[in-house]
Amino acid sequence: MSVRVRRIYESPEPADGVRVLVDRLWPRGLSKEVAHVDEWPKGLTPSDELRRWFHAGGSYEEFVHRYEAELAAPEAAELLDGLRKSVHEGPVTLLTASKTPAESHATVLARLLTD
């Protein structure tokens, strides 16, 4: 099981496997052809309210707690289970436009996919 997190602005690599965009909004200045995104499950992204709260200065620890609660909702849980199946079939790369992927929702997703 291989899950990694990368910025979407980095060039695709053969080791990426299935490339999954985990941001609610399409990244600025990037065409779909260049991005090489295989899946874009918007239901796994943080809600607009949570995203705004976090970017307004919310703590990362509280963000993780609130985001995990959102992922427990039926629609998100179903999408998460589907993505787990992809992980068992081969490498999955979670793509985000975040400038700090290590402190983003993508890292939370990666952890949940490998637990």
Coordinates of N, CA and C in Angstrom, one line a residue:
M1 N 0.8 -1.2 0.0 CA 0.0 0.0 0.0 C 0.9 1.2 0.0
S2 N 0.8 2.0 -1.0 CA 1.6 3.2 -1.2 C 0.7 4.4 -1.4
V3 N 0.8 5.3 -0.5 CA 0.0 6.6 -0.6 C 1.0 7.7 -0.4
R4 N 1.1 8.7 -1.3 CA 1.9 9.8 -1.0 C 1.2 11.1 -1.4
V5 N 1.7 12.2 -0.9 CA 1.1 13.5 -1.1 C 2.1 14.3 -1.9
R6 N 1.6 15.0 -2.9 CA 2.5 15.8 -3.7 C 1.7 17.1 -4.1
R7 N 2.4 18.1 -4.4 CA 1.8 19.3 -4.9 C 1.4 19.1 -6.4
I8 N 0.3 19.5 -6.8 CA -0.2 19.3 -8.1 C 0.6 20.0 -9.2
Y9 N 1.4 21.0 -8.7 CA 2.2 21.8 -9.7 C 3.5 21.0 -10.0
E10 N 3.8 20.0 -9.3 CA 5.0 19.1 -9.6 C 4.7 18.3 -10.8
S11 N 5.6 18.0 -11.6 CA 5.4 17.2 -12.8 C 5.0 15.7 -12.4
P12 N 4.1 15.1 -13.2 CA 3.8 13.7 -12.9 C 5.0 12.8 -13.0
E13 N 5.0 11.8 -12.3 CA 6.0 10.8 -12.3 C 5.4 9.4 -12.5
P14 N 6.1 8.5 -13.1 CA 5.6 7.1 -13.3 C 5.2 6.4 -12.0
A15 N 5.9 6.8 -10.9 CA 5.6 6.1 -9.6 C 4.3 6.7 -8.9
D16 N 3.7 7.7 -9.5 CA 2.5 8.3 -8.9 C 1.3 7.3 -8.9
G17 N 1.3 6.4 -9.8 CA 0.1 5.5 -9.8 C -1.2 6.3 -10.1
V18 N -2.2 6.1 -9.4 CA -3.5 6.8 -9.6 C -3.3 8.2 -9.0
R19 N -3.5 9.3 -9.8 CA -3.4 10.6 -9.3 C -4.8 11.2 -8.9
V20 N -4.9 11.6 -7.7 CA -6.2 12.0 -7.1 C -6.1 13.4 -6.6
L21 N -6.8 14.3 -7.2 CA -6.9 15.7 -6.8 C -7.8 15.8 -5.6
V22 N -7.3 16.3 -4.4 CA -8.1 16.3 -3.2 C -8.4 17.7 -2.8
D23 N -8.4 18.6 -3.7 CA -8.8 20.0 -3.4 C -10.2 20.2 -4.0
R24 N -11.0 21.1 -3.3 CA -12.3 21.4 -3.8 C -12.3 22.2 -5.1
L25 N -11.3 23.1 -5.2 CA -11.2 24.0 -6.3 C -10.1 23.6 -7.2
W26 N -10.3 23.7 -8.5 CA -9.2 23.4 -9.5 C -8.1 24.4 -9.3
P27 N -6.9 23.9 -9.3 CA -5.7 24.8 -9.1 C -5.5 25.8 -10.2
R28 N -5.2 27.0 -9.8 CA -5.1 28.1 -10.8 C -3.9 27.9 -11.7
G29 N -4.1 28.3 -12.9 CA -3.0 28.3 -13.9 C -2.6 26.9 -14.4
L30 N -3.4 25.9 -14.1 CA -3.0 24.5 -14.5 C -4.1 23.9 -15.4
S31 N -3.7 23.5 -16.6 CA -4.7 22.8 -17.4 C -4.9 21.4 -17.0
K32 N -6.0 20.8 -17.4 CA -6.3 19.4 -17.0 C -5.4 18.5 -17.7
E33 N -4.9 18.9 -18.9 CA -4.0 18.0 -19.7 C -2.6 17.9 -19.0
V34 N -2.2 19.0 -18.4 CA -0.9 19.1 -17.7 C -1.0 18.4 -16.4
A35 N -2.1 18.5 -15.7 CA -2.2 17.9 -14.4 C -2.3 16.4 -14.3
H36 N -2.8 15.8 -15.3 CA -2.9 14.3 -15.4 C -3.6 13.8 -14.2
V37 N -4.8 14.3 -13.9 CA -5.6 13.8 -12.7 C -6.5 12.7 -13.2
D38 N -6.5 11.6 -12.4 CA -7.3 10.5 -12.7 C -8.6 10.5 -12.0
E39 N -8.7 11.1 -10.8 CA -9.9 11.2 -10.0 C -9.9 12.5 -9.3
W40 N -11.1 13.0 -9.1 CA -11.3 14.3 -8.3 C -12.6 14.2 -7.5
P41 N -12.4 13.5 -6.3 CA -13.6 13.2 -5.5 C -13.8 14.4 -4.5
K42 N -14.6 15.4 -5.0 CA -14.8 16.6 -4.2 C -15.5 16.4 -2.9
G43 N -16.2 15.2 -2.7 CA -16.8 14.9 -1.5 C -15.8 14.6 -0.4
L44 N -14.5 14.4 -0.7 CA -13.5 14.1 0.3 C -12.8 15.4 0.7
T45 N -13.1 16.5 0.1 CA -12.4 17.7 0.5 C -13.0 18.4 1.7
P46 N -12.3 19.2 2.4 CA -12.9 19.9 3.5 C -14.0 20.9 3.0
S47 N -15.0 21.1 3.9 CA -16.1 22.0 3.5 C -15.5 23.4 3.4
D48 N -16.3 24.2 2.6 CA -15.9 25.6 2.5 C -15.7 26.3 3.8
E49 N -16.6 26.0 4.8 CA -16.6 26.6 6.1 C -15.3 26.2 6.8
L50 N -15.0 24.9 6.8 CA -13.8 24.5 7.5 C -12.5 25.0 6.8
R51 N -12.5 25.0 5.5 CA -11.3 25.6 4.8 C -11.1 27.0 5.1
R52 N -12.2 27.8 5.1 CA -12.1 29.3 5.5 C -11.6 29.4 6.9
W53 N -12.2 28.7 7.8 CA -11.8 28.8 9.2 C -10.3 28.5 9.4
F54 N -9.8 27.4 8.8 CA -8.4 27.1 8.9 C -7.5 28.2 8.3
H55 N -7.8 28.7 7.2 CA -7.0 29.7 6.5 C -7.1 31.1 7.2
A56 N -8.1 31.2 8.1 CA -8.2 32.5 8.9 C -7.4 32.4 10.1
G57 N -6.7 31.3 10.4 CA -5.8 31.2 11.5 C -6.2 30.1 12.5
G58 N -7.1 29.2 12.1 CA -7.4 28.0 13.0 C -6.2 27.1 13.2
S59 N -6.2 26.4 14.3 CA -5.0 25.5 14.6 C -5.1 24.3 13.7
Y60 N -4.0 23.7 13.4 CA -4.0 22.5 12.6 C -4.6 21.3 13.3
E61 N -4.3 21.2 14.6 CA -4.8 20.1 15.4 C -6.3 20.1 15.4
E62 N -6.9 21.3 15.6 CA -8.4 21.4 15.6 C -8.9 21.2 14.2
F63 N -8.2 21.6 13.2 CA -8.6 21.4 11.8 C -8.7 19.9 11.5
V64 N -7.7 19.1 11.9 CA -7.7 17.7 11.7 C -8.9 17.0 12.4
H65 N -9.2 17.4 13.6 CA -10.3 16.9 14.4 C -11.6 17.2 13.6
R66 N -11.8 18.4 13.2 CA -13.0 18.8 12.5 C -13.1 18.1 11.1
Y67 N -12.0 18.0 10.4 CA -12.0 17.3 9.1 C -12.3 15.9 9.2
E68 N -11.7 15.2 10.2 CA -12.1 13.8 10.4 C -13.5 13.6 10.7
A69 N -14.1 14.5 11.4 CA -15.6 14.4 11.7 C -16.4 14.6 10.4
E70 N -15.9 15.5 9.5 CA -16.6 15.6 8.2 C -16.4 14.3 7.3
L71 N -15.3 13.7 7.4 CA -15.1 12.5 6.7 C -15.9 11.3 7.2
A72 N -16.4 11.4 8.4 CA -17.2 10.3 8.9 C -18.7 10.4 8.4
A73 N -19.0 11.5 7.7 CA -20.4 11.6 7.1 C -20.5 10.5 6.0
P74 N -21.7 10.0 5.8 CA -21.9 8.8 4.9 C -21.3 9.0 3.5
E75 N -21.6 10.1 2.8 CA -21.0 10.3 1.5 C -19.5 10.3 1.5
A76 N -18.9 11.0 2.4 CA -17.4 11.1 2.5 C -16.9 9.7 2.8
A77 N -17.5 9.0 3.8 CA -17.0 7.7 4.2 C -17.1 6.7 3.0
E78 N -18.1 6.8 2.2 CA -18.2 5.9 1.0 C -17.1 6.2 0.0
L79 N -16.8 7.5 -0.2 CA -15.7 7.9 -1.1 C -14.4 7.4 -0.6
L80 N -14.2 7.6 0.7 CA -12.9 7.2 1.4 C -12.7 5.7 1.2
D81 N -13.8 4.9 1.4 CA -13.7 3.4 1.2 C -13.3 3.1 -0.2
G82 N -13.9 3.8 -1.2 CA -13.5 3.6 -2.6 C -12.1 3.9 -2.9
L83 N -11.6 4.9 -2.3 CA -10.2 5.3 -2.5 C -9.3 4.3 -1.8
R84 N -9.7 3.7 -0.7 CA -8.9 2.7 0.0 C -8.7 1.5 -0.9
K85 N -9.8 1.2 -1.7 CA -9.7 0.0 -2.6 C -8.6 0.3 -3.7
S86 N -8.6 1.6 -4.1 CA -7.5 2.0 -5.1 C -6.1 1.8 -4.5
V87 N -6.0 2.1 -3.3 CA -4.7 2.0 -2.6 C -4.3 0.5 -2.6
H88 N -5.2 -0.4 -2.4 CA -4.8 -1.8 -2.3 C -4.5 -2.4 -3.7
E89 N -4.9 -1.6 -4.7 CA -4.5 -2.1 -6.1 C -3.2 -1.5 -6.6
G90 N -2.7 -0.5 -6.0 CA -1.4 0.1 -6.5 C -1.2 1.4 -5.8
P91 N -0.1 2.1 -6.2 CA 0.2 3.4 -5.6 C -0.9 4.4 -6.0
V92 N -1.1 5.3 -5.0 CA -2.0 6.4 -5.1 C -1.3 7.7 -4.7
T93 N -1.4 8.7 -5.5 CA -0.8 10.0 -5.1 C -1.9 11.0 -4.9
L94 N -2.0 11.6 -3.7 CA -2.9 12.7 -3.4 C -2.3 14.0 -3.8
L95 N -3.0 14.7 -4.6 CA -2.5 16.0 -5.1 C -3.2 17.2 -4.5
T96 N -2.5 18.2 -4.1 CA -3.0 19.4 -3.5 C -2.2 20.6 -4.0
A97 N -2.9 21.7 -4.1 CA -2.2 23.0 -4.4 C -1.7 23.6 -3.2
S98 N -1.9 23.1 -2.0 CA -1.4 23.7 -0.8 C 0.1 23.9 -0.8
K99 N 0.5 25.0 -0.3 CA 2.0 25.4 -0.3 C 2.7 24.6 0.8
T100 N 1.9 24.1 1.8 CA 2.5 23.3 2.9 C 1.7 21.9 3.0
P101 N 2.0 21.0 2.0 CA 1.2 19.8 2.0 C 1.3 19.0 3.3
A102 N 2.4 19.1 4.1 CA 2.6 18.4 5.3 C 1.5 18.8 6.4
E103 N 1.0 20.0 6.3 CA 0.0 20.5 7.2 C -1.3 20.9 6.4
S104 N -1.8 19.9 5.7 CA -3.0 20.1 4.9 C -3.9 18.9 5.0
H105 N -5.1 19.0 4.5 CA -6.0 17.9 4.5 C -5.5 16.7 3.8
A106 N -4.6 16.9 2.8 CA -4.1 15.7 2.0 C -3.3 14.8 2.9
T107 N -2.6 15.3 3.9 CA -1.8 14.5 4.8 C -2.8 13.7 5.7
V108 N -3.9 14.3 6.1 CA -4.9 13.6 6.9 C -5.5 12.5 6.1
L109 N -5.8 12.7 4.9 CA -6.4 11.7 4.0 C -5.4 10.5 3.8
A110 N -4.1 10.9 3.6 CA -3.1 9.8 3.4 C -3.0 8.9 4.7
R111 N -3.0 9.5 5.8 CA -3.0 8.8 7.1 C -4.2 7.8 7.2
L112 N -5.4 8.4 6.9 CA -6.6 7.6 7.0 C -6.6 6.4 6.0
L113 N -6.0 6.6 4.9 CA -6.0 5.6 3.8 C -5.0 4.5 4.1
T114 N -4.0 4.7 5.0 CA -3.0 3.7 5.3 C -3.2 3.1 6.7
D115 N -4.2 3.6 7.5 CA -4.4 3.0 8.8 C -5.2 1.7 8.7

